[in-house]
Amino acid sequence: QVPGFPLSGALLLPGAQLPLNIFEPRYLSMFDDALSSDRLIGVIQPALAEAESCRGPVQDLCRIGCLGRITSFGETGDGRYVVTLGGVCRFRVVEEVGRGRKAYRKCRISPFLGDLEASQDGADVDRKALLDSFRAYLDANNLEADWNSVERASTETLVNSLSMMSPYGPAEKQALLEADDLRIRAETLIAITEIALARDSDDIGHVLQ
């Protein structure tokens, strides 16, 4: 059983880091309780209205989320918590359990144990295609990147970091989370980016016409 933290459009992946700014009283209480026990939080998106396949036993939550462990914690002068969650493994929601007197939700989960195995080396990922897609997105949006850092990053770090940082919507984020392995996640990210670039190009064309 873990506390459930519904976050729309947020993506946490195993082995990655997610910074959070906590200010709602129920979630401050949730993090207090997690800090006093195993430091584990279940990050999961609200169910996607346009995708019935994402719905699970708890109808207002997606069926798959990611378990995170609090790896850093700080308090601000105005009562907020600034925390970082480290991705542990993905999980499937089995059921929601009683909250007792707590304001936040709890879920019984089934973890993806394969995520706990050694890191993937990404040998079967088309790294060049991924970087080409990333570069095309940056160029289209007049953005820059530290290419020295990008090129030094491992393929696993690159795929997961780009997936988490990508500016796409909840449905796309959920697809990236549910990808079976690193190669499929990379291919999914490339496909999503190509669709976004094509859509933006069409929008510009319509404006020019």
Coordinates of C-alpha atoms in Angstrom, one line a residue:
Q1 CA 0.0 0.0 0.0
V2 CA 1.3 3.4 -0.9
P3 CA 0.0 7.0 -0.8
G4 CA -1.4 8.0 -4.2
F5 CA -0.3 11.4 -5.6
P6 CA -2.4 12.3 -8.7
L7 CA -0.4 14.6 -11.0
S8 CA -1.8 15.4 -14.4
G9 CA 0.9 15.8 -17.1
A10 CA 3.7 14.8 -14.7
L11 CA 6.0 11.9 -15.6
L12 CA 8.3 10.0 -13.3
L13 CA 10.3 7.1 -14.7
P14 CA 12.5 4.5 -12.9
G15 CA 15.9 5.8 -12.2
A16 CA 15.0 9.4 -12.9
Q17 CA 14.4 12.4 -10.6
L18 CA 11.3 14.5 -10.3
P19 CA 11.4 17.8 -8.4
L20 CA 8.2 18.9 -6.8
N21 CA 6.8 21.9 -4.9
I22 CA 4.2 20.7 -2.3
F23 CA 1.8 23.2 -0.8
E24 CA -1.7 21.6 -0.5
P25 CA -2.4 20.6 3.2
R26 CA -3.4 17.1 2.3
Y27 CA -0.2 16.5 0.4
L28 CA 2.0 18.1 3.0
S29 CA 0.4 15.6 5.4
M30 CA 1.1 12.8 2.9
F31 CA 4.8 13.7 2.7
D32 CA 5.0 14.0 6.4
D33 CA 3.8 10.5 6.8
A34 CA 6.0 9.2 4.0
L35 CA 9.1 10.8 5.6
S36 CA 8.3 9.1 8.9
S37 CA 8.0 5.6 7.2
D38 CA 9.5 4.3 4.0
R39 CA 9.6 7.6 2.0
L40 CA 7.6 6.0 -0.9
I41 CA 5.0 7.9 -2.9
G42 CA 2.9 6.6 -5.8
V43 CA 2.8 9.2 -8.6
I44 CA -0.1 8.6 -11.0
Q45 CA -2.1 10.6 -13.4
P46 CA -5.8 11.2 -13.2
A47 CA -7.7 9.0 -15.7
L48 CA -7.6 10.3 -19.3
A49 CA -11.1 11.2 -20.4
E50 CA -10.3 10.5 -24.0
A51 CA -8.6 7.1 -23.4
E52 CA -10.8 4.5 -21.7
S53 CA -7.9 2.0 -22.0
C54 CA -6.0 4.0 -19.4
R55 CA -8.7 3.5 -16.8
G56 CA -8.1 0.9 -14.1
P57 CA -9.9 -0.5 -11.0
V58 CA -10.0 3.1 -9.6
Q59 CA -11.9 4.8 -12.4
D60 CA -10.6 8.3 -11.9
L61 CA -6.9 7.3 -11.9
C62 CA -4.8 5.8 -14.7
R63 CA -4.1 2.1 -14.3
I64 CA -0.3 2.6 -14.2
G65 CA 1.9 4.9 -12.2
C66 CA 5.5 5.1 -10.9
L67 CA 6.7 4.6 -7.4
G68 CA 9.0 7.3 -6.2
R69 CA 11.2 7.6 -3.1
I70 CA 11.9 10.9 -1.4
T71 CA 15.6 11.6 -2.1
S72 CA 15.8 15.2 -1.0
F73 CA 13.6 17.4 1.2
G74 CA 13.5 21.0 2.2
E75 CA 11.1 23.5 3.8
T76 CA 10.4 27.0 2.7
G77 CA 9.5 30.0 4.9
D78 CA 5.9 30.0 3.7
G79 CA 5.1 26.4 4.6
R80 CA 5.8 24.7 1.3
Y81 CA 8.0 21.6 0.9
V82 CA 10.5 21.4 -1.9
V83 CA 11.2 17.7 -2.6
T84 CA 12.7 15.4 -5.2
L85 CA 11.4 11.9 -5.9
G86 CA 13.7 9.3 -7.3
G87 CA 11.9 6.8 -9.6
V88 CA 11.9 3.3 -8.2
C89 CA 9.6 1.2 -10.5
R90 CA 6.3 1.4 -12.2
F91 CA 3.2 -0.1 -10.7
R92 CA -0.3 -1.2 -11.6
V93 CA -3.1 0.0 -9.3
V94 CA -5.0 -3.0 -7.8
E95 CA -7.5 -1.1 -5.7
E96 CA -7.9 2.0 -3.6
V97 CA -7.9 1.3 0.2
G98 CA -9.6 3.2 3.0
R99 CA -8.1 6.5 4.0
G100 CA -9.0 6.4 7.6
R101 CA -8.7 9.9 8.9
K102 CA -6.2 10.9 6.2
A103 CA -7.2 13.4 3.5
Y104 CA -5.0 11.8 0.8
R105 CA -5.6 8.6 -1.1
K106 CA -3.9 5.2 -0.7
C107 CA -3.7 2.4 -3.2
R108 CA -2.8 -1.2 -3.2
I109 CA -0.3 -1.7 -6.0
S110 CA 1.4 -4.4 -8.0
P111 CA 5.0 -3.3 -8.8
F112 CA 6.7 -4.0 -12.1
L113 CA 9.6 -6.0 -10.7
G114 CA 11.4 -5.9 -14.0
D115 CA 12.1 -2.2 -13.5
L116 CA 14.2 -3.2 -10.4
E117 CA 16.7 -5.1 -12.5
A118 CA 20.0 -3.6 -13.8
S119 CA 19.8 -0.4 -15.9
Q120 CA 19.2 -0.9 -19.6
D121 CA 22.2 -0.1 -21.8
G122 CA 20.1 1.1 -24.6
A123 CA 22.1 -0.7 -27.3
D124 CA 18.9 -1.3 -29.3
V125 CA 17.8 2.3 -29.2
D126 CA 18.3 4.4 -32.4
R127 CA 20.2 7.2 -30.6
K128 CA 20.8 9.1 -33.7
A129 CA 17.1 9.2 -34.6
L130 CA 16.3 10.3 -31.1
L131 CA 18.9 13.2 -31.2
D132 CA 17.8 14.2 -34.7
S133 CA 14.2 14.4 -33.4
F134 CA 15.3 16.4 -30.4
R135 CA 17.3 18.8 -32.5
A136 CA 14.4 19.3 -35.0
Y137 CA 12.1 20.2 -32.1
L138 CA 14.6 22.7 -30.7
D139 CA 15.1 24.3 -34.1
A140 CA 11.4 24.6 -34.7
N141 CA 10.9 26.3 -31.3
N142 CA 14.1 28.5 -31.4
L143 CA 15.5 26.7 -28.4
E144 CA 19.0 25.7 -27.5
A145 CA 20.6 22.8 -25.5
D146 CA 23.9 22.0 -24.0
W147 CA 25.0 19.5 -26.6
N148 CA 28.1 18.5 -24.8
S149 CA 26.0 17.3 -21.8
V150 CA 23.5 15.7 -24.2
E151 CA 26.1 13.7 -26.0
R152 CA 27.8 12.6 -22.8
A153 CA 24.6 11.2 -21.3
S154 CA 24.0 7.5 -21.4
T155 CA 21.2 6.4 -23.7
E156 CA 19.0 5.4 -20.8
T157 CA 19.4 8.8 -19.2
L158 CA 18.8 10.5 -22.5
V159 CA 15.6 8.7 -23.3
N160 CA 14.2 9.1 -19.8
S161 CA 15.2 12.7 -19.4
L162 CA 13.8 13.8 -22.7
S163 CA 10.6 11.9 -22.0
M164 CA 10.1 13.6 -18.7
M165 CA 11.1 17.1 -19.9
S166 CA 9.0 16.9 -23.1
P167 CA 6.2 19.5 -23.2
Y168 CA 3.5 17.1 -24.3
G169 CA 0.1 16.4 -22.7
P170 CA -1.1 13.8 -20.2
A171 CA -2.0 11.2 -22.9
E172 CA 1.5 11.4 -24.4
K173 CA 3.1 11.3 -21.0
Q174 CA 1.1 8.2 -20.1
A175 CA 2.1 6.5 -23.3
L176 CA 5.8 7.1 -22.5
L177 CA 5.3 5.7 -19.0
E178 CA 3.6 2.6 -20.2
A179 CA 6.2 1.8 -23.0
D180 CA 7.4 -1.8 -22.5
D181 CA 11.1 -1.0 -22.6
L182 CA 13.6 1.7 -23.4
R183 CA 13.6 1.1 -27.1
I184 CA 9.8 1.4 -27.4
R185 CA 9.9 4.5 -25.1
A186 CA 12.4 6.1 -27.5
E187 CA 10.4 5.2 -30.6
T188 CA 7.2 6.5 -28.9
L189 CA 9.0 9.8 -28.1
I190 CA 10.3 10.2 -31.6
A191 CA 6.8 9.5 -33.0
I192 CA 5.1 12.0 -30.7
T193 CA 7.7 14.7 -31.6
E194 CA 7.3 14.1 -35.3
I195 CA 3.5 14.4 -35.0
A196 CA 3.9 17.6 -33.0
L197 CA 6.3 19.1 -35.6
A198 CA 4.0 18.1 -38.5
R199 CA 1.0 19.7 -36.7
D200 CA 2.9 22.9 -36.0
S201 CA 4.0 23.0 -39.7
D202 CA 0.5 22.6 -40.9
D203 CA -0.7 25.4 -38.5
I204 CA 1.9 27.7 -39.9
G205 CA 0.9 26.8 -43.4
H206 CA -2.7 27.6 -42.7
V207 CA -1.8 31.0 -41.2
L208 CA 0.3 31.9 -44.2
Q209 CA -2.5 31.0 -46.6

